[in-house]
Short mmCIF file of C-alpha atoms in Angstrom, two decimals:
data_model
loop_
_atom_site.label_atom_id
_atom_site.label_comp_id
_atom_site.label_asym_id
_atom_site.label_seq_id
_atom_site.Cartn_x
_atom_site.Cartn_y
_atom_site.Cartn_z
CA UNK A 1293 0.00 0.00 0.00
CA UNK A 1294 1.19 3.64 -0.69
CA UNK A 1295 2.64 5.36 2.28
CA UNK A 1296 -0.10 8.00 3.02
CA UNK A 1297 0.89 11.38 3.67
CA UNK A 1298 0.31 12.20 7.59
CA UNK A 1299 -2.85 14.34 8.70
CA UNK A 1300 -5.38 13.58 5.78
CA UNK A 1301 -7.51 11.08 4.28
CA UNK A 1302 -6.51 9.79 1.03
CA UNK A 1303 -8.51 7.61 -1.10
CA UNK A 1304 -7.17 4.34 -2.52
CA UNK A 1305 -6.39 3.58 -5.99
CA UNK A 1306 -8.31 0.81 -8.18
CA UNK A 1307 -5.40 -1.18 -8.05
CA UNK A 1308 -4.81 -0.55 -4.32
CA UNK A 1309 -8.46 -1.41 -3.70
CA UNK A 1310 -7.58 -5.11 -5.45
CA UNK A 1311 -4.38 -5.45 -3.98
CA UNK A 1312 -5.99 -5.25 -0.40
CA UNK A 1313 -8.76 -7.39 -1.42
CA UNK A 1314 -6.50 -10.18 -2.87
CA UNK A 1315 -4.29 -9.41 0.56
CA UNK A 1316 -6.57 -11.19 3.06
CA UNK A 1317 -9.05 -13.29 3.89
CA UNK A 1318 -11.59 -11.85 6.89
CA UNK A 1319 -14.17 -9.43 5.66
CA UNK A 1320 -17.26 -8.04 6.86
CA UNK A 1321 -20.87 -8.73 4.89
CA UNK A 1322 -23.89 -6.55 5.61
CA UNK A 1323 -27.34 -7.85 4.21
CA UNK A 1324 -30.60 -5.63 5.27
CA UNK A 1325 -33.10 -6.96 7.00
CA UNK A 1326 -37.03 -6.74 6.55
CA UNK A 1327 -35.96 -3.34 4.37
CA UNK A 1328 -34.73 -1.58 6.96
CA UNK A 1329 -32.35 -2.43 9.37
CA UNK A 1330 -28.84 -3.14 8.65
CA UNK A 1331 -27.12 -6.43 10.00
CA UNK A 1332 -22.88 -7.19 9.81
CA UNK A 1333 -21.10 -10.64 9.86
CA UNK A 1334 -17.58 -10.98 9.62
CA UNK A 1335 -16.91 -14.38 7.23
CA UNK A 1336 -14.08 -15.48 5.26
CA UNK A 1337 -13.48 -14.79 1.91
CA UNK A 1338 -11.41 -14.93 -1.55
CA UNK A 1339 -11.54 -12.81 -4.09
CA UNK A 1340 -11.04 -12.81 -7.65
CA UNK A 1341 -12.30 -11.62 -11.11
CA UNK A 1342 -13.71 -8.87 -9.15
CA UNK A 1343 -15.92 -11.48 -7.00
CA UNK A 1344 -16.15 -12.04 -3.54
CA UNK A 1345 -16.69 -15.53 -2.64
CA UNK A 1346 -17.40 -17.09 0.50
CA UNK A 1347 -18.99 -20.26 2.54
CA UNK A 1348 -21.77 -20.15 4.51
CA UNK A 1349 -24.35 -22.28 6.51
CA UNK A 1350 -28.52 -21.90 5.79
CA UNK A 1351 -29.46 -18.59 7.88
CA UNK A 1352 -29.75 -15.26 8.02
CA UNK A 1353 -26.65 -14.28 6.49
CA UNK A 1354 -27.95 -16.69 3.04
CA UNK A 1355 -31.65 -15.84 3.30
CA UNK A 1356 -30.48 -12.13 3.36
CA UNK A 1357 -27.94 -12.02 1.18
CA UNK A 1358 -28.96 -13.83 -1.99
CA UNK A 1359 -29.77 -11.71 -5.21
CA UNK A 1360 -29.84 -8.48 -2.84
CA UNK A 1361 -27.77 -5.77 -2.71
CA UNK A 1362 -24.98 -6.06 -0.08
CA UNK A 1363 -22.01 -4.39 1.26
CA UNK A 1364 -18.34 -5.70 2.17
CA UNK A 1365 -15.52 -4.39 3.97
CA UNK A 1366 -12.35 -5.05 5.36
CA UNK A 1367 -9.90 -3.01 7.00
CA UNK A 1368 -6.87 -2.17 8.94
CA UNK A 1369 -5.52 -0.39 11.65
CA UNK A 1370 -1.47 -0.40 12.40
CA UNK A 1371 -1.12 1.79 16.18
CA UNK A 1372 2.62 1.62 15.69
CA UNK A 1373 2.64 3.42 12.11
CA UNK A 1374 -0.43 5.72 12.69
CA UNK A 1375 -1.99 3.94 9.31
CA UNK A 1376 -5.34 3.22 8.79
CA UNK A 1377 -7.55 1.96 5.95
CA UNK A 1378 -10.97 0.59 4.76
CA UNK A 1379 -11.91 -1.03 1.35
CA UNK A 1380 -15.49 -1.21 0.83
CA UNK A 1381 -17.37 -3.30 -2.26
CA UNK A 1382 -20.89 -2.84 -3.35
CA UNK A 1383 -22.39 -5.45 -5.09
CA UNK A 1384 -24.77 -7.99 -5.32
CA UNK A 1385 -24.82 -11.89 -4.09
CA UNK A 1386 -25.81 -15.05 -5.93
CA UNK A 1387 -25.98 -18.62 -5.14
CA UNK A 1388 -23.07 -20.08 -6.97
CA UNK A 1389 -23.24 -24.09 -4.66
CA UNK A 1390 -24.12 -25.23 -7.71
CA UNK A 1391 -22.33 -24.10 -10.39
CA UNK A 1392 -23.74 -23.26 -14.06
CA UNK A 1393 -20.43 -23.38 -16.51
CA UNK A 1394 -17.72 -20.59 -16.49
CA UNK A 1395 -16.94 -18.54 -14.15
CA UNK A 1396 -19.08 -19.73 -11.43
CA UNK A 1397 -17.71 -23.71 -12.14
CA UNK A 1398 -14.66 -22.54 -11.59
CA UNK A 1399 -14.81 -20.23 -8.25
CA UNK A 1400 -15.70 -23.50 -6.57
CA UNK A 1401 -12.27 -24.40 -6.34
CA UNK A 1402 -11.22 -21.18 -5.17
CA UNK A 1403 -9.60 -21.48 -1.58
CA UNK A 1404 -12.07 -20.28 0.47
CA UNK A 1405 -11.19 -21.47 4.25
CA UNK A 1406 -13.99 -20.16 6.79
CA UNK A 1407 -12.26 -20.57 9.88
CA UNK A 1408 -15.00 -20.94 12.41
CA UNK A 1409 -15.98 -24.71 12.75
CA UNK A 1410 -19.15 -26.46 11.05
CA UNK A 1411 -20.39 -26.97 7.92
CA UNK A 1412 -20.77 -24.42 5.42
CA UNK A 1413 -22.27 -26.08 1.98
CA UNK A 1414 -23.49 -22.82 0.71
CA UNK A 1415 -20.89 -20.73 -1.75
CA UNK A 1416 -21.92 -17.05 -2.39
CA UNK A 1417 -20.51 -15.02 -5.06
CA UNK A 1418 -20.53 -11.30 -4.89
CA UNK A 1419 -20.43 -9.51 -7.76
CA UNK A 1420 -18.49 -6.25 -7.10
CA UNK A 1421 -20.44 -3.48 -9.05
CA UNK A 1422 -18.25 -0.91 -6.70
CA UNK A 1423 -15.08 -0.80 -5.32
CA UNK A 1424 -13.50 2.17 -3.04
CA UNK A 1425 -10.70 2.57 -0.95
CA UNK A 1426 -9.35 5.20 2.04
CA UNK A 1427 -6.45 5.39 4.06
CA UNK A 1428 -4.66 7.92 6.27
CA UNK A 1429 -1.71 8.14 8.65
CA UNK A 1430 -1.96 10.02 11.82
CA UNK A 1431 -0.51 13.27 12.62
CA UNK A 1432 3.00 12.87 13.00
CA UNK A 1433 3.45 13.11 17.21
CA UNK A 1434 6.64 14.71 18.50
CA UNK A 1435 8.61 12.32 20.22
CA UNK A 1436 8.50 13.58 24.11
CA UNK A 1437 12.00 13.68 24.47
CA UNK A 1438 11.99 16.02 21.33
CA UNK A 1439 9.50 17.97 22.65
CA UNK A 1440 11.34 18.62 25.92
CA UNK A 1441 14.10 19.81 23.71
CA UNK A 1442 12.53 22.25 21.65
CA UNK B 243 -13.98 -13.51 27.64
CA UNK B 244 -14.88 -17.73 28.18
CA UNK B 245 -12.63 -20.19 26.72
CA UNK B 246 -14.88 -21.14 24.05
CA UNK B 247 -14.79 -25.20 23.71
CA UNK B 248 -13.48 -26.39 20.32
CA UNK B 249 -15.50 -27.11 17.20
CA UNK B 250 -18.24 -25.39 17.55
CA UNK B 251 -19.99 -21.71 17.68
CA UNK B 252 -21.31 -20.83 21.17
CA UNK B 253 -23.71 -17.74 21.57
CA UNK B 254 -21.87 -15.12 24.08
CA UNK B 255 -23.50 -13.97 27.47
CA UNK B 256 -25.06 -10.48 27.70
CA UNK B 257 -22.31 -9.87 30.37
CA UNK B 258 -19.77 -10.99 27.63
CA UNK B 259 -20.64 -9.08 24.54
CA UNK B 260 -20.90 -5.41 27.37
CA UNK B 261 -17.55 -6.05 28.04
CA UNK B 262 -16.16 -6.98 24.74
CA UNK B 263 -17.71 -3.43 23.34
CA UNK B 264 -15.95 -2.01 26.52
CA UNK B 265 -12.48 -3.24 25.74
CA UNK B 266 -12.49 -2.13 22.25
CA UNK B 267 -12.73 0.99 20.42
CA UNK B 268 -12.66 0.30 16.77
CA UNK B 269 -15.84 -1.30 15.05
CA UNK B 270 -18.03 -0.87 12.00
CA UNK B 271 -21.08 0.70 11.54
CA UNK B 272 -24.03 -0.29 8.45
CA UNK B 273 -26.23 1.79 7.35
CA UNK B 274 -28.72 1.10 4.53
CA UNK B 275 -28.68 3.63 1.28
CA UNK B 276 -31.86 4.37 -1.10
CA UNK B 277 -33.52 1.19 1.12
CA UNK B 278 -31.93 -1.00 -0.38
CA UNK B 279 -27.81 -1.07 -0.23
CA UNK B 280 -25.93 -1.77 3.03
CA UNK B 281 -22.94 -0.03 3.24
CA UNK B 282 -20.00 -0.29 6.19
CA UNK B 283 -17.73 2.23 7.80
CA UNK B 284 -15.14 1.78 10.28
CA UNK B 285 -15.73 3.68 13.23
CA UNK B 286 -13.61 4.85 16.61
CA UNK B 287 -16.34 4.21 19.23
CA UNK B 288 -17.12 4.42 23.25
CA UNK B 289 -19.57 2.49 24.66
CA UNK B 290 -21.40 2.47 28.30
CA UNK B 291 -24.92 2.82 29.24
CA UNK B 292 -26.57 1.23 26.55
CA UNK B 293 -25.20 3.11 23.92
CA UNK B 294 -22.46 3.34 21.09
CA UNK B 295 -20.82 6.72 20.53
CA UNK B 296 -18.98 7.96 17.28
CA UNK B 297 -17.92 10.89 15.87
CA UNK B 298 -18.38 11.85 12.16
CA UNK B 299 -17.82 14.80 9.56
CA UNK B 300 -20.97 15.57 7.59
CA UNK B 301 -21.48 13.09 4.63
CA UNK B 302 -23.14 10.10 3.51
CA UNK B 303 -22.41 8.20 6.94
CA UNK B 304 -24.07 10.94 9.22
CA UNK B 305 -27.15 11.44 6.71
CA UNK B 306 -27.86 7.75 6.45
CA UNK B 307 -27.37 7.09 10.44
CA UNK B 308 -29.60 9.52 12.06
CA UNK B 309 -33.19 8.53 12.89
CA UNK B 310 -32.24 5.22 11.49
CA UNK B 311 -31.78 1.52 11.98
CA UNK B 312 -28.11 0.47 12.26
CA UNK B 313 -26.21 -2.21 12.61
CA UNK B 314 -22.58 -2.10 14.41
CA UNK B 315 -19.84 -4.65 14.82
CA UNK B 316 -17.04 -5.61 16.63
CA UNK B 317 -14.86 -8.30 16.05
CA UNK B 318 -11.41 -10.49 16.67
CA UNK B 319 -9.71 -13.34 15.45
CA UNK B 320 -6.42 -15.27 17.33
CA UNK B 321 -4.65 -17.29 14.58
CA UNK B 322 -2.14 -18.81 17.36
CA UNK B 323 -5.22 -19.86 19.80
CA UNK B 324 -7.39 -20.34 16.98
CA UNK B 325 -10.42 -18.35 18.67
CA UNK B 326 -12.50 -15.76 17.00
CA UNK B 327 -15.49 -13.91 18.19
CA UNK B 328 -18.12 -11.40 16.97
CA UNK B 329 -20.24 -8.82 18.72
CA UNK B 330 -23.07 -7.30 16.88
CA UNK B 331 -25.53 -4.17 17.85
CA UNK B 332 -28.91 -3.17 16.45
CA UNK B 333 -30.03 -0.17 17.30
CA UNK B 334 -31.13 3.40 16.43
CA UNK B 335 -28.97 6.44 15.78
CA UNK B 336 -29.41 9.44 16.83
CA UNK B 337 -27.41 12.83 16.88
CA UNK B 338 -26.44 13.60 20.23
CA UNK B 339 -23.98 16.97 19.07
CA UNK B 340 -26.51 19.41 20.88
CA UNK B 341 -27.10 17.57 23.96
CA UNK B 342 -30.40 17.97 25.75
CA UNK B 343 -30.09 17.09 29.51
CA UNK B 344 -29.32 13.44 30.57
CA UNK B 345 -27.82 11.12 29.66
CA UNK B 346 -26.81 12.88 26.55
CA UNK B 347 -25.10 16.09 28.21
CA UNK B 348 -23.04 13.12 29.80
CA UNK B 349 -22.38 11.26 26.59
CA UNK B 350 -20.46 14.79 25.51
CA UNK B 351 -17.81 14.10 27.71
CA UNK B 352 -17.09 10.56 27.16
CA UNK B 353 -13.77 9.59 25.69
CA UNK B 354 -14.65 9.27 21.81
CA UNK B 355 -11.21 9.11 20.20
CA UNK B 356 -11.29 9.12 16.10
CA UNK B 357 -8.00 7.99 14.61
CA UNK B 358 -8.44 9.26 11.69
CA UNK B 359 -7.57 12.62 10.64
CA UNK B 360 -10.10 15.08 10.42
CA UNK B 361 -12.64 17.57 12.04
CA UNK B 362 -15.75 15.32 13.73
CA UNK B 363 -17.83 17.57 14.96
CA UNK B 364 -21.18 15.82 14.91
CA UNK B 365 -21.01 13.21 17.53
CA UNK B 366 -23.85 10.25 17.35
CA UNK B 367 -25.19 7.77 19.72
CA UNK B 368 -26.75 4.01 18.70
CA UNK B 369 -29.07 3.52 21.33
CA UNK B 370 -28.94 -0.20 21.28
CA UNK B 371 -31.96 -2.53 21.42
CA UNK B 372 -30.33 -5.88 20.66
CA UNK B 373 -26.95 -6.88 21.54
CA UNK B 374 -25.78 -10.32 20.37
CA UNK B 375 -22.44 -12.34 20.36
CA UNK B 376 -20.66 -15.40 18.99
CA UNK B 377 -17.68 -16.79 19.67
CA UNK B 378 -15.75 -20.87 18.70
CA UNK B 379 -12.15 -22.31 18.46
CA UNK B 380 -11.44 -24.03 15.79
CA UNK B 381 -11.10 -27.99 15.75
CA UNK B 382 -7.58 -28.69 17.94
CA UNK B 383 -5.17 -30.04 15.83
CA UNK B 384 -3.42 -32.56 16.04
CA UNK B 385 0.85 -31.37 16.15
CA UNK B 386 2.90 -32.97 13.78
CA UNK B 387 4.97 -34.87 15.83
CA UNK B 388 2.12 -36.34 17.86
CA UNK B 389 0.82 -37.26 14.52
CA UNK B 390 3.46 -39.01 13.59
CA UNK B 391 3.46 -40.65 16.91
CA UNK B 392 0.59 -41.99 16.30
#
């Protein structure tokens, strides 16, 4: 990631945006419930050909998610460096457990590990119709002992 | 927090999920856009009495939070213990920047500490109504060597 420039917000490049995507692994879905009220759920994912893709068991998180509109994130926050950043996709999510040809045939051998234990039969797909990025470093701090100097 | 037993998902204790949005400070809120599109923002936070407090610059966060349904997560995963939990809020936003009286005049002073660069001056409270948790370990595994042993 580009070094951000201390004391502002920046926002992320496309290819940033991908880079962090195709970085990691633990992302955040939201799905809206009955219209109105917006729920989170952290799940693991892979991402590729600008999809998301990730395991799940029958639920809320499937009910809610399938053919809606739904948002993911994933961030970081590094105390030591001051850096912080956010990449957030909107898109929408489809069924892909069982396949029909290319590409969906093929994301189900993407590596898609969910960590947490039981089964989890049902493969999502989302389709990244949006993709932005923001990061920032801190305000530079004097060091104290600088400080006492000055 | 409990030692959560391996290989499965337990549901957290009320007393657990208060005290795992006391010990952090960094979540995500949702908000839903147009009705229909969840969106996610990483937020500095403080909670106590009920309620989550952020602070935000005007923009699309602010307008879609206020009066609203939100969601708001917190999160962590330990990839040496293998544990990972998730905290997650419903509730309703509201702008709390001109305090009237209790408990909002109080809320003013609490310790709401954005990271990110930048002029907050609207400050928000999610008064929550439902406050749920998960938490697992993953399956032990089996070292190597014992393996071997075996």
């Amino acid at each position: 990631m580009l070094d951000p420039r201390p004391g502002q917000i920046e926002t992320m490049g496309d290819g940033e945006c991908v880079t962090a995507l195709r970085d990691h692994d633990l992302g955040r879905i939201a799905v809206v419930d009955r219209g109105v009220r917006p729920l989170i759920f952290p799940v693991n994912y892979f991402f590729d050909e600008g999809v998301i893709v990730f395991r799940t068991a029958p639920g809320t998180k499937l009910d809610l998610s399938l053919g809606a509109s739904v948002g993911f994130e994933i961030d970081g926050w590094d105390p030591v460096q001051g850096v912080g950043w956010s990449v957030l996709v909107k898109g929408i999510a489809h069924d892909i457990t069982q396949p029909r040809g290319a590409p969906t045939g093929r994301m189900r051998y993407w590596p898609v590990r969910p960590v947490a234990p039981g089964s989890r039969q049902h493969w999502v797909g989302i389709w990244a119709n949006e993709i932005t990025g923001r990061r920032f470093r801190t305000e530079a701090r004097r060091p104290p002992l600088m400080a006492q100097r000055a």
